[in-house]
PDB file of C-alpha atoms in Angstrom:
ATOM      1  CA  MET A   1     -27.311  46.329   7.689  1.00  0.00           C
ATOM      2  CA  LYS A   2     -31.059  46.504   6.989  1.00  0.00           C
ATOM      3  CA  ALA A   3     -30.370  46.069   3.279  1.00  0.00           C
ATOM      4  CA  LEU A   4     -28.259  42.961   3.896  1.00  0.00           C
ATOM      5  CA  PHE A   5     -30.940  41.510   6.189  1.00  0.00           C
ATOM      6  CA  GLY A   6     -33.599  42.284   3.558  1.00  0.00           C
ATOM      7  CA  LEU A   7     -31.533  40.566   0.846  1.00  0.00           C
ATOM      8  CA  ILE A   8     -31.016  37.466   2.999  1.00  0.00           C
ATOM      9  CA  LEU A   9     -34.726  37.337   3.860  1.00  0.00           C
ATOM     10  CA  THR A  10     -35.638  37.657   0.171  1.00  0.00           C
ATOM     11  CA  LEU A  11     -33.255  34.845  -0.819  1.00  0.00           C
ATOM     12  CA  VAL A  12     -34.542  32.547   1.913  1.00  0.00           C
ATOM     13  CA  SER A  13     -38.161  33.308   0.952  1.00  0.00           C
ATOM     14  CA  PHE A  14     -37.437  32.654  -2.734  1.00  0.00           C
ATOM     15  CA  SER A  15     -35.676  29.398  -1.895  1.00  0.00           C
ATOM     16  CA  ALA A  16     -38.666  28.224   0.182  1.00  0.00           C
ATOM     17  CA  TRP A  17     -41.060  29.237  -2.615  1.00  0.00           C
ATOM     18  CA  ALA A  18     -38.953  27.414  -5.239  1.00  0.00           C
ATOM     19  CA  GLN A  19     -38.852  24.275  -3.060  1.00  0.00           C
ATOM     20  CA  THR A  20     -42.645  24.365  -2.622  1.00  0.00           C
ATOM     21  CA  THR A  21     -43.147  24.896  -6.361  1.00  0.00           C
ATOM     22  CA  ASP A  22     -40.785  22.023  -7.167  1.00  0.00           C
ATOM     23  CA  GLU A  23     -42.503  19.711  -4.688  1.00  0.00           C
ATOM     24  CA  SER A  24     -45.856  20.539  -6.252  1.00  0.00           C
ATOM     25  CA  GLY A  25     -44.522  19.740  -9.743  1.00  0.00           C
ATOM     26  CA  ILE A  26     -42.925  16.513  -8.515  1.00  0.00           C
ATOM     27  CA  LYS A  27     -46.161  15.393  -6.865  1.00  0.00           C
ATOM     28  CA  ASN A  28     -48.123  16.313 -10.012  1.00  0.00           C
ATOM     29  CA  THR A  29     -45.875  14.123 -12.175  1.00  0.00           C
ATOM     30  CA  ILE A  30     -46.081  11.167  -9.794  1.00  0.00           C
ATOM     31  CA  ASN A  31     -49.858  11.570  -9.462  1.00  0.00           C
ATOM     32  CA  GLN A  32     -50.086  11.736 -13.273  1.00  0.00           C
ATOM     33  CA  LEU A  33     -48.422   8.307 -13.427  1.00  0.00           C
ATOM     34  CA  PHE A  34     -50.953   6.694 -11.084  1.00  0.00           C
ATOM     35  CA  SER A  35     -53.936   8.497 -12.575  1.00  0.00           C
ATOM     36  CA  ALA A  36     -52.875   7.277 -16.028  1.00  0.00           C
ATOM     37  CA  MET A  37     -52.560   3.730 -14.665  1.00  0.00           C
ATOM     38  CA  ARG A  38     -56.103   3.865 -13.227  1.00  0.00           C
ATOM     39  CA  SER A  39     -57.562   5.125 -16.520  1.00  0.00           C
ATOM     40  CA  ARG A  40     -55.190   3.022 -18.666  1.00  0.00           C
ATOM     41  CA  ASP A  41     -54.205   6.215 -20.505  1.00  0.00           C
ATOM     42  CA  THR A  42     -50.955   5.290 -22.248  1.00  0.00           C
ATOM     43  CA  VAL A  43     -50.377   8.814 -23.614  1.00  0.00           C
ATOM     44  CA  GLN A  44     -50.431  10.384 -20.141  1.00  0.00           C
ATOM     45  CA  LEU A  45     -48.450   7.455 -18.777  1.00  0.00           C
ATOM     46  CA  ARG A  46     -45.647   7.868 -21.306  1.00  0.00           C
ATOM     47  CA  ASP A  47     -45.656  11.642 -20.745  1.00  0.00           C
ATOM     48  CA  ALA A  48     -44.776  11.141 -17.057  1.00  0.00           C
ATOM     49  CA  PHE A  49     -41.442   9.514 -17.977  1.00  0.00           C
ATOM     50  CA  ALA A  50     -38.133  10.923 -19.192  1.00  0.00           C
ATOM     51  CA  PRO A  51     -37.002   9.484 -22.559  1.00  0.00           C
ATOM     52  CA  THR A  52     -34.363   7.218 -20.962  1.00  0.00           C
ATOM     53  CA  ALA A  53     -36.347   6.165 -17.883  1.00  0.00           C
ATOM     54  CA  VAL A  54     -35.632   2.914 -16.022  1.00  0.00           C
ATOM     55  CA  LEU A  55     -38.141   0.805 -14.069  1.00  0.00           C
ATOM     56  CA  GLN A  56     -37.022  -1.807 -11.515  1.00  0.00           C
ATOM     57  CA  THR A  57     -38.596  -3.970  -8.827  1.00  0.00           C
ATOM     58  CA  ILE A  58     -36.997  -5.675  -5.856  1.00  0.00           C
ATOM     59  CA  GLY A  59     -38.613  -9.009  -5.091  1.00  0.00           C
ATOM     60  CA  ARG A  60     -37.988 -12.511  -3.888  1.00  0.00           C
ATOM     61  CA  THR A  61     -37.443 -15.565  -6.025  1.00  0.00           C
ATOM     62  CA  LYS A  62     -39.123 -18.893  -5.242  1.00  0.00           C
ATOM     63  CA  ASP A  63     -36.095 -19.897  -3.142  1.00  0.00           C
ATOM     64  CA  GLY A  64     -36.427 -16.685  -1.100  1.00  0.00           C
ATOM     65  CA  SER A  65     -33.390 -14.829  -2.410  1.00  0.00           C
ATOM     66  CA  ILE A  66     -33.607 -11.144  -3.330  1.00  0.00           C
ATOM     67  CA  GLN A  67     -33.727 -10.288  -7.015  1.00  0.00           C
ATOM     68  CA  VAL A  68     -33.838  -6.970  -8.875  1.00  0.00           C
ATOM     69  CA  ARG A  69     -35.920  -7.165 -12.048  1.00  0.00           C
ATOM     70  CA  THR A  70     -35.799  -4.527 -14.769  1.00  0.00           C
ATOM     71  CA  GLU A  71     -38.853  -3.843 -16.927  1.00  0.00           C
ATOM     72  CA  SER A  72     -38.797  -1.729 -20.048  1.00  0.00           C
ATOM     73  CA  ILE A  73     -40.920   1.401 -19.978  1.00  0.00           C
ATOM     74  CA  ASP A  74     -42.483   0.318 -23.284  1.00  0.00           C
ATOM     75  CA  GLY A  75     -43.412  -3.066 -21.777  1.00  0.00           C
ATOM     76  CA  PHE A  76     -44.882  -1.393 -18.704  1.00  0.00           C
ATOM     77  CA  ILE A  77     -46.945   1.020 -20.800  1.00  0.00           C
ATOM     78  CA  LYS A  78     -48.157  -1.818 -23.017  1.00  0.00           C
ATOM     79  CA  SER A  79     -49.251  -3.897 -20.000  1.00  0.00           C
ATOM     80  CA  VAL A  80     -51.074  -0.953 -18.422  1.00  0.00           C
ATOM     81  CA  GLY A  81     -52.758  -0.140 -21.748  1.00  0.00           C
ATOM     82  CA  THR A  82     -53.988  -3.701 -22.258  1.00  0.00           C
ATOM     83  CA  PRO A  83     -57.747  -3.699 -21.677  1.00  0.00           C
ATOM     84  CA  GLY A  84     -58.820  -5.348 -18.456  1.00  0.00           C
ATOM     85  CA  LYS A  85     -61.821  -5.501 -16.162  1.00  0.00           C
ATOM     86  CA  GLU A  86     -60.033  -4.292 -13.043  1.00  0.00           C
ATOM     87  CA  VAL A  87     -58.761  -0.807 -12.291  1.00  0.00           C
ATOM     88  CA  LEU A  88     -55.024  -0.669 -11.521  1.00  0.00           C
ATOM     89  CA  ASP A  89     -55.202   1.337  -8.314  1.00  0.00           C
ATOM     90  CA  GLU A  90     -51.923   2.190  -6.615  1.00  0.00           C
ATOM     91  CA  ARG A  91     -52.620   4.256  -3.518  1.00  0.00           C
ATOM     92  CA  ILE A  92     -49.590   6.213  -2.386  1.00  0.00           C
ATOM     93  CA  GLU A  93     -48.552   8.472   0.448  1.00  0.00           C
ATOM     94  CA  PHE A  94     -45.892  11.084  -0.124  1.00  0.00           C
ATOM     95  CA  GLY A  95     -42.993  10.668   2.254  1.00  0.00           C
ATOM     96  CA  THR A  96     -39.715  12.486   1.886  1.00  0.00           C
ATOM     97  CA  ILE A  97     -39.077  14.643  -1.175  1.00  0.00           C
ATOM     98  CA  LEU A  98     -35.578  16.003  -1.720  1.00  0.00           C
ATOM     99  CA  VAL A  99     -34.626  18.490  -4.450  1.00  0.00           C
ATOM    100  CA  ASP A 100     -31.276  19.722  -5.712  1.00  0.00           C
ATOM    101  CA  GLY A 101     -31.699  21.855  -8.818  1.00  0.00           C
ATOM    102  CA  PRO A 102     -32.939  19.594 -11.641  1.00  0.00           C
ATOM    103  CA  LEU A 103     -32.755  16.389  -9.547  1.00  0.00           C
ATOM    104  CA  ALA A 104     -35.399  15.142  -7.132  1.00  0.00           C
ATOM    105  CA  THR A 105     -35.992  12.045  -5.030  1.00  0.00           C
ATOM    106  CA  ALA A 106     -39.431  11.034  -3.760  1.00  0.00           C
ATOM    107  CA  TRP A 107     -40.242   8.200  -1.337  1.00  0.00           C
ATOM    108  CA  THR A 108     -43.825   6.936  -1.553  1.00  0.00           C
ATOM    109  CA  PRO A 109     -45.160   4.017   0.481  1.00  0.00           C
ATOM    110  CA  TYR A 110     -48.066   2.392  -1.360  1.00  0.00           C
ATOM    111  CA  GLN A 111     -50.801  -0.202  -1.394  1.00  0.00           C
ATOM    112  CA  PHE A 112     -51.800  -1.730  -4.729  1.00  0.00           C
ATOM    113  CA  TYR A 113     -55.318  -2.897  -5.562  1.00  0.00           C
ATOM    114  CA  LEU A 114     -56.744  -4.654  -8.616  1.00  0.00           C
ATOM    115  CA  GLY A 115     -60.198  -3.152  -8.539  1.00  0.00           C
ATOM    116  CA  SER A 116     -61.252  -3.428  -4.907  1.00  0.00           C
ATOM    117  CA  GLN A 117     -59.014  -6.469  -4.240  1.00  0.00           C
ATOM    118  CA  PHE A 118     -55.801  -5.814  -2.295  1.00  0.00           C
ATOM    119  CA  SER A 119     -52.768  -7.189  -4.149  1.00  0.00           C
ATOM    120  CA  HIS A 120     -49.584  -6.017  -2.409  1.00  0.00           C
ATOM    121  CA  CYS A 121     -47.790  -3.106  -0.768  1.00  0.00           C
ATOM    122  CA  GLY A 122     -44.307  -1.635  -0.651  1.00  0.00           C
ATOM    123  CA  VAL A 123     -42.398   1.543  -1.278  1.00  0.00           C
ATOM    124  CA  ASN A 124     -41.587   3.385  -4.503  1.00  0.00           C
ATOM    125  CA  SER A 125     -38.327   5.300  -4.747  1.00  0.00           C
ATOM    126  CA  PHE A 126     -38.533   7.849  -7.558  1.00  0.00           C
ATOM    127  CA  GLN A 127     -35.713   9.796  -9.164  1.00  0.00           C
ATOM    128  CA  LEU A 128     -37.018  12.704 -11.204  1.00  0.00           C
ATOM    129  CA  VAL A 129     -35.254  15.148 -13.481  1.00  0.00           C
ATOM    130  CA  LYS A 130     -36.478  18.585 -14.529  1.00  0.00           C
ATOM    131  CA  LEU A 131     -36.412  18.675 -18.326  1.00  0.00           C
ATOM    132  CA  ASN A 132     -37.461  21.844 -20.137  1.00  0.00           C
ATOM    133  CA  GLY A 133     -39.095  23.120 -16.949  1.00  0.00           C
ATOM    134  CA  THR A 134     -41.145  19.955 -16.301  1.00  0.00           C
ATOM    135  CA  TRP A 135     -40.466  17.157 -13.806  1.00  0.00           C
ATOM    136  CA  LYS A 136     -40.165  13.733 -15.463  1.00  0.00           C
ATOM    137  CA  ILE A 137     -39.631  10.324 -13.880  1.00  0.00           C
ATOM    138  CA  GLN A 138     -36.145   9.057 -14.719  1.00  0.00           C
ATOM    139  CA  TYR A 139     -36.017   6.053 -12.423  1.00  0.00           C
ATOM    140  CA  ILE A 140     -38.353   4.025 -10.236  1.00  0.00           C
ATOM    141  CA  ILE A 141     -37.349   1.147  -8.023  1.00  0.00           C
ATOM    142  CA  ASP A 142     -39.917  -0.429  -5.729  1.00  0.00           C
ATOM    143  CA  THR A 143     -40.404  -3.152  -3.191  1.00  0.00           C
ATOM    144  CA  ARG A 144     -43.372  -5.517  -3.205  1.00  0.00           C
ATOM    145  CA  ARG A 145     -44.762  -7.664  -0.430  1.00  0.00           C
ATOM    146  CA  LYS A 146     -48.038  -9.141   0.731  1.00  0.00           C
ATOM    147  CA  LYS A 147     -47.241  -9.224   4.457  1.00  0.00           C
ATOM    148  CA  GLY A 148     -46.522  -6.344   6.798  1.00  0.00           C
ATOM    149  CA  CYS A 149     -48.905  -4.004   5.005  1.00  0.00           C
ATOM    150  CA  GLN A 150     -50.995  -1.495   6.942  1.00  0.00           C
TER     151      GLN A 150
END
């Protein structure tokens, strides 16, 4: 009985350790994305993404209807890498992170600043995949708004 209890305790402890390790890797990858944006480092930016990554934004059209826009990763990286005076500063908070093997979901409310000027806020929903032992961003969809921000 003690052996069975010890085995169960070991498995539960390992599972908790693996979850913590995965969450740390997931956060590191997401933080890498925003750090690369601030420094306009296109090499680090590209490295945060899986090869077939997708980037989408939910927004409103001029008539007020909801629209989902898709941006290519290459276009995003090019725009971030274009020299500019202002720092691209997306300030996030980590919300829920869920992990199932090589798949993870992360919810990150954010506020976006161009330099010190507030631009907009919203939420990022990340889907990450663990490729060759490293978490990579496979999919991001976000919301953007100027009102209702903290």
